[in-house]
């Protein structure tokens, strides 16, 4: 009779994969290194994940759901668009500063060919409300009529720049968080102060 699987071992393997991917990169991370980092035999990894690709997809889903919880659990569903986007900005920046390794690995996984369309759909679903907000805000003229994907990518890039400055200059972290959002908001609304 096979032993029941342990959530603790599964979670240890996911954390080990995150650590190894952050250190070595996704392509250069053998399953043996992940097993060693988790403190289990390599065969144990394959008891929980049939392939490295399955492990990659499970990790992608885990990180995306953690990020969704950080952004969406207290997301204000009413109120001015600016306030709602600033809430998302602050939640994302806080999560990224607190979880630099997870952010690094999520960036790698987001462009990995091994992440399935199904995993991408699962990872996207909790954020659908944000896309709807952006589309509605464009239709009503609150935001410029830029492609939503471009706005999202711009927000992410500027937020990651902000995170880097907040980490490098912790005494100025509050200022950089605010300045970063102002630059983003002015860019997507067309507000230019000359």
Short mmCIF file of C-alpha atoms in Angstrom, two decimals:
data_model
loop_
_atom_site.label_atom_id
_atom_site.label_comp_id
_atom_site.label_asym_id
_atom_site.label_seq_id
_atom_site.Cartn_x
_atom_site.Cartn_y
_atom_site.Cartn_z
CA UNK A 1 0.00 0.00 0.00
CA UNK A 2 1.37 3.42 -0.96
CA UNK A 3 1.99 5.98 1.74
CA UNK A 4 -0.36 8.97 1.71
CA UNK A 5 1.17 12.13 0.30
CA UNK A 6 2.12 14.85 2.75
CA UNK A 7 1.15 18.50 2.20
CA UNK A 8 4.29 19.46 4.12
CA UNK A 9 6.54 17.58 1.67
CA UNK A 10 4.69 18.98 -1.33
CA UNK A 11 5.03 22.51 0.03
CA UNK A 12 8.71 21.90 0.84
CA UNK A 13 9.28 20.83 -2.76
CA UNK A 14 7.50 23.94 -4.10
CA UNK A 15 9.58 26.19 -1.84
CA UNK A 16 12.76 24.38 -2.83
CA UNK A 17 11.89 24.77 -6.52
CA UNK A 18 11.29 28.48 -5.97
CA UNK A 19 14.67 28.84 -4.25
CA UNK A 20 16.57 26.86 -6.88
CA UNK A 21 14.85 28.66 -9.79
CA UNK A 22 15.69 32.00 -8.18
CA UNK A 23 19.36 31.01 -7.81
CA UNK A 24 19.96 29.12 -11.06
CA UNK A 25 17.16 30.07 -13.41
CA UNK A 26 14.44 27.77 -14.62
CA UNK A 27 16.36 26.10 -17.44
CA UNK A 28 19.48 25.42 -15.36
CA UNK A 29 17.69 23.91 -12.36
CA UNK A 30 17.80 20.11 -12.31
CA UNK A 31 15.25 18.19 -10.27
CA UNK A 32 18.13 16.71 -8.25
CA UNK A 33 18.99 20.21 -6.96
CA UNK A 34 15.36 20.81 -6.03
CA UNK A 35 15.14 17.49 -4.17
CA UNK A 36 18.40 18.22 -2.35
CA UNK A 37 17.20 21.71 -1.37
CA UNK A 38 13.96 20.18 -0.03
CA UNK A 39 15.89 17.53 1.88
CA UNK A 40 14.19 14.60 0.15
CA UNK A 41 15.26 11.84 -2.23
CA UNK A 42 14.89 12.70 -5.90
CA UNK A 43 12.35 9.91 -6.29
CA UNK A 44 10.20 11.64 -3.69
CA UNK A 45 9.87 14.69 -5.96
CA UNK A 46 8.39 12.45 -8.66
CA UNK A 47 5.91 11.02 -6.17
CA UNK A 48 4.40 14.49 -5.88
CA UNK A 49 5.05 15.82 -9.40
CA UNK A 50 5.28 13.38 -12.31
CA UNK A 51 7.55 15.70 -14.29
CA UNK A 52 9.52 18.92 -13.86
CA UNK A 53 6.90 20.62 -16.03
CA UNK A 54 4.17 19.56 -13.60
CA UNK A 55 6.23 21.02 -10.75
CA UNK A 56 6.73 24.26 -12.71
CA UNK A 57 2.98 24.56 -13.31
CA UNK A 58 2.16 23.88 -9.66
CA UNK A 59 4.65 26.54 -8.56
CA UNK A 60 3.28 29.06 -11.07
CA UNK A 61 -0.25 28.52 -9.77
CA UNK A 62 0.89 28.74 -6.16
CA UNK A 63 2.68 32.06 -6.65
CA UNK A 64 -0.13 33.56 -8.75
CA UNK A 65 -2.71 32.60 -6.12
CA UNK A 66 -0.53 34.07 -3.36
CA UNK A 67 -0.25 37.31 -5.34
CA UNK A 68 -4.01 37.29 -6.00
CA UNK A 69 -4.67 36.96 -2.30
CA UNK A 70 -2.38 39.92 -1.57
CA UNK A 71 -4.01 42.12 -4.23
CA UNK A 72 -7.62 41.05 -4.30
CA UNK A 73 -8.57 40.04 -0.73
CA UNK A 74 -9.24 43.66 0.29
CA UNK A 75 -9.59 45.21 -3.16
CA UNK A 76 -12.11 48.09 -3.01
CA UNK A 77 -14.85 47.23 -5.46
CA UNK A 78 -16.36 50.71 -5.31
CA UNK A 79 -14.92 54.20 -5.40
CA UNK A 80 -12.86 56.33 -7.76
CA UNK A 81 -10.71 54.50 -10.31
CA UNK A 82 -7.61 56.32 -9.09
CA UNK A 83 -8.12 55.08 -5.52
CA UNK A 84 -8.74 51.54 -6.68
CA UNK A 85 -5.66 51.48 -8.91
CA UNK A 86 -3.57 53.06 -6.16
CA UNK A 87 -4.72 50.30 -3.81
CA UNK A 88 -3.58 47.68 -6.37
CA UNK A 89 -0.31 49.52 -6.85
CA UNK A 90 0.43 49.64 -3.13
CA UNK A 91 -0.59 46.00 -2.59
CA UNK A 92 1.60 44.83 -5.50
CA UNK A 93 4.59 46.93 -4.44
CA UNK A 94 4.27 45.73 -0.83
CA UNK A 95 4.05 42.10 -1.97
CA UNK A 96 7.04 42.47 -4.28
CA UNK A 97 9.23 44.17 -1.67
CA UNK A 98 8.29 41.48 0.88
CA UNK A 99 8.74 38.62 -1.63
CA UNK A 100 11.60 39.46 -4.02
CA UNK A 101 12.42 35.80 -4.64
CA UNK A 102 8.79 34.97 -5.51
CA UNK A 103 8.62 37.98 -7.83
CA UNK A 104 11.84 36.91 -9.57
CA UNK A 105 10.55 33.37 -10.07
CA UNK A 106 7.12 34.56 -11.20
CA UNK A 107 8.80 36.71 -13.84
CA UNK A 108 10.68 33.63 -15.08
CA UNK A 109 7.60 31.40 -15.03
CA UNK A 110 5.44 33.99 -16.79
CA UNK A 111 7.52 33.62 -19.94
CA UNK A 112 8.26 29.88 -19.65
CA UNK A 113 7.02 27.65 -22.45
CA UNK A 114 6.41 24.90 -19.88
CA UNK A 115 3.60 26.81 -18.13
CA UNK A 116 0.42 25.43 -19.67
CA UNK A 117 -2.50 27.45 -20.99
CA UNK A 118 -4.61 25.87 -18.26
CA UNK A 119 -2.23 27.12 -15.55
CA UNK A 120 -2.16 30.57 -17.15
CA UNK A 121 -5.97 30.63 -17.09
CA UNK A 122 -6.02 29.61 -13.43
CA UNK A 123 -3.43 32.28 -12.66
CA UNK A 124 -5.33 34.96 -14.59
CA UNK A 125 -8.83 34.27 -13.22
CA UNK A 126 -8.50 36.08 -9.87
CA UNK A 127 -7.30 39.20 -11.73
CA UNK A 128 -10.11 39.35 -14.32
CA UNK A 129 -11.83 42.03 -12.27
CA UNK A 130 -8.83 44.33 -12.76
CA UNK A 131 -9.01 43.94 -16.54
CA UNK A 132 -12.73 44.73 -16.44
CA UNK A 133 -11.99 47.85 -14.38
CA UNK A 134 -9.36 48.94 -16.91
CA UNK A 135 -11.64 48.32 -19.90
CA UNK A 136 -14.52 50.23 -18.29
CA UNK A 137 -12.18 53.07 -17.35
CA UNK A 138 -11.00 53.31 -20.95
CA UNK A 139 -14.57 53.31 -22.30
CA UNK A 140 -15.59 56.08 -19.89
CA UNK A 141 -12.48 58.14 -20.68
CA UNK A 142 -10.88 57.93 -17.22
CA UNK A 143 -7.89 56.14 -18.76
CA UNK A 144 -6.35 56.75 -22.16
CA UNK A 145 -7.36 54.30 -24.89
CA UNK A 146 -4.17 52.27 -24.69
CA UNK A 147 -4.27 48.47 -25.04
CA UNK A 148 -5.08 46.97 -21.62
CA UNK A 149 -2.17 44.51 -21.90
CA UNK A 150 0.21 47.42 -22.47
CA UNK A 151 -1.17 49.32 -19.46
CA UNK A 152 -0.77 46.20 -17.28
CA UNK A 153 2.79 45.58 -18.51
CA UNK A 154 3.68 49.25 -17.98
CA UNK A 155 2.28 49.16 -14.46
CA UNK A 156 4.24 46.01 -13.65
CA UNK A 157 7.51 47.40 -15.04
CA UNK A 158 7.14 50.71 -13.23
CA UNK A 159 6.11 48.94 -10.01
CA UNK A 160 9.21 46.72 -10.20
CA UNK A 161 11.38 49.82 -10.71
CA UNK A 162 9.68 51.37 -7.69
CA UNK A 163 10.32 48.20 -5.66
CA UNK A 164 14.00 48.35 -6.56
CA UNK A 165 14.25 51.96 -5.38
CA UNK A 166 12.29 51.22 -2.19
CA UNK A 167 14.66 48.36 -1.41
CA UNK A 168 17.79 50.34 -2.24
CA UNK A 169 16.65 53.43 -0.32
CA UNK A 170 14.45 52.22 2.55
CA UNK A 171 14.39 55.63 4.23
CA UNK A 172 12.76 56.99 1.07
CA UNK A 173 10.47 54.00 0.43
CA UNK A 174 7.21 55.89 1.05
CA UNK A 175 8.28 58.68 -1.29
CA UNK A 176 9.24 56.26 -4.08
CA UNK A 177 5.97 54.33 -3.70
CA UNK A 178 4.00 57.58 -4.12
CA UNK A 179 6.16 58.95 -6.94
CA UNK A 180 5.97 55.64 -8.81
CA UNK A 181 2.19 55.64 -8.68
CA UNK A 182 2.02 59.29 -9.77
CA UNK A 183 4.20 58.55 -12.80
CA UNK A 184 2.00 55.56 -13.68
CA UNK A 185 -1.28 57.43 -13.15
CA UNK A 186 -0.17 60.46 -15.14
CA UNK A 187 0.96 58.21 -17.96
CA UNK A 188 -2.29 56.22 -18.26
CA UNK A 189 -4.61 59.19 -17.80
CA UNK A 190 -2.71 61.63 -19.98
CA UNK A 191 -2.31 64.07 -17.09
CA UNK A 192 0.80 66.05 -17.88
CA UNK A 193 1.88 68.98 -15.84
CA UNK A 194 4.07 71.26 -17.87
#
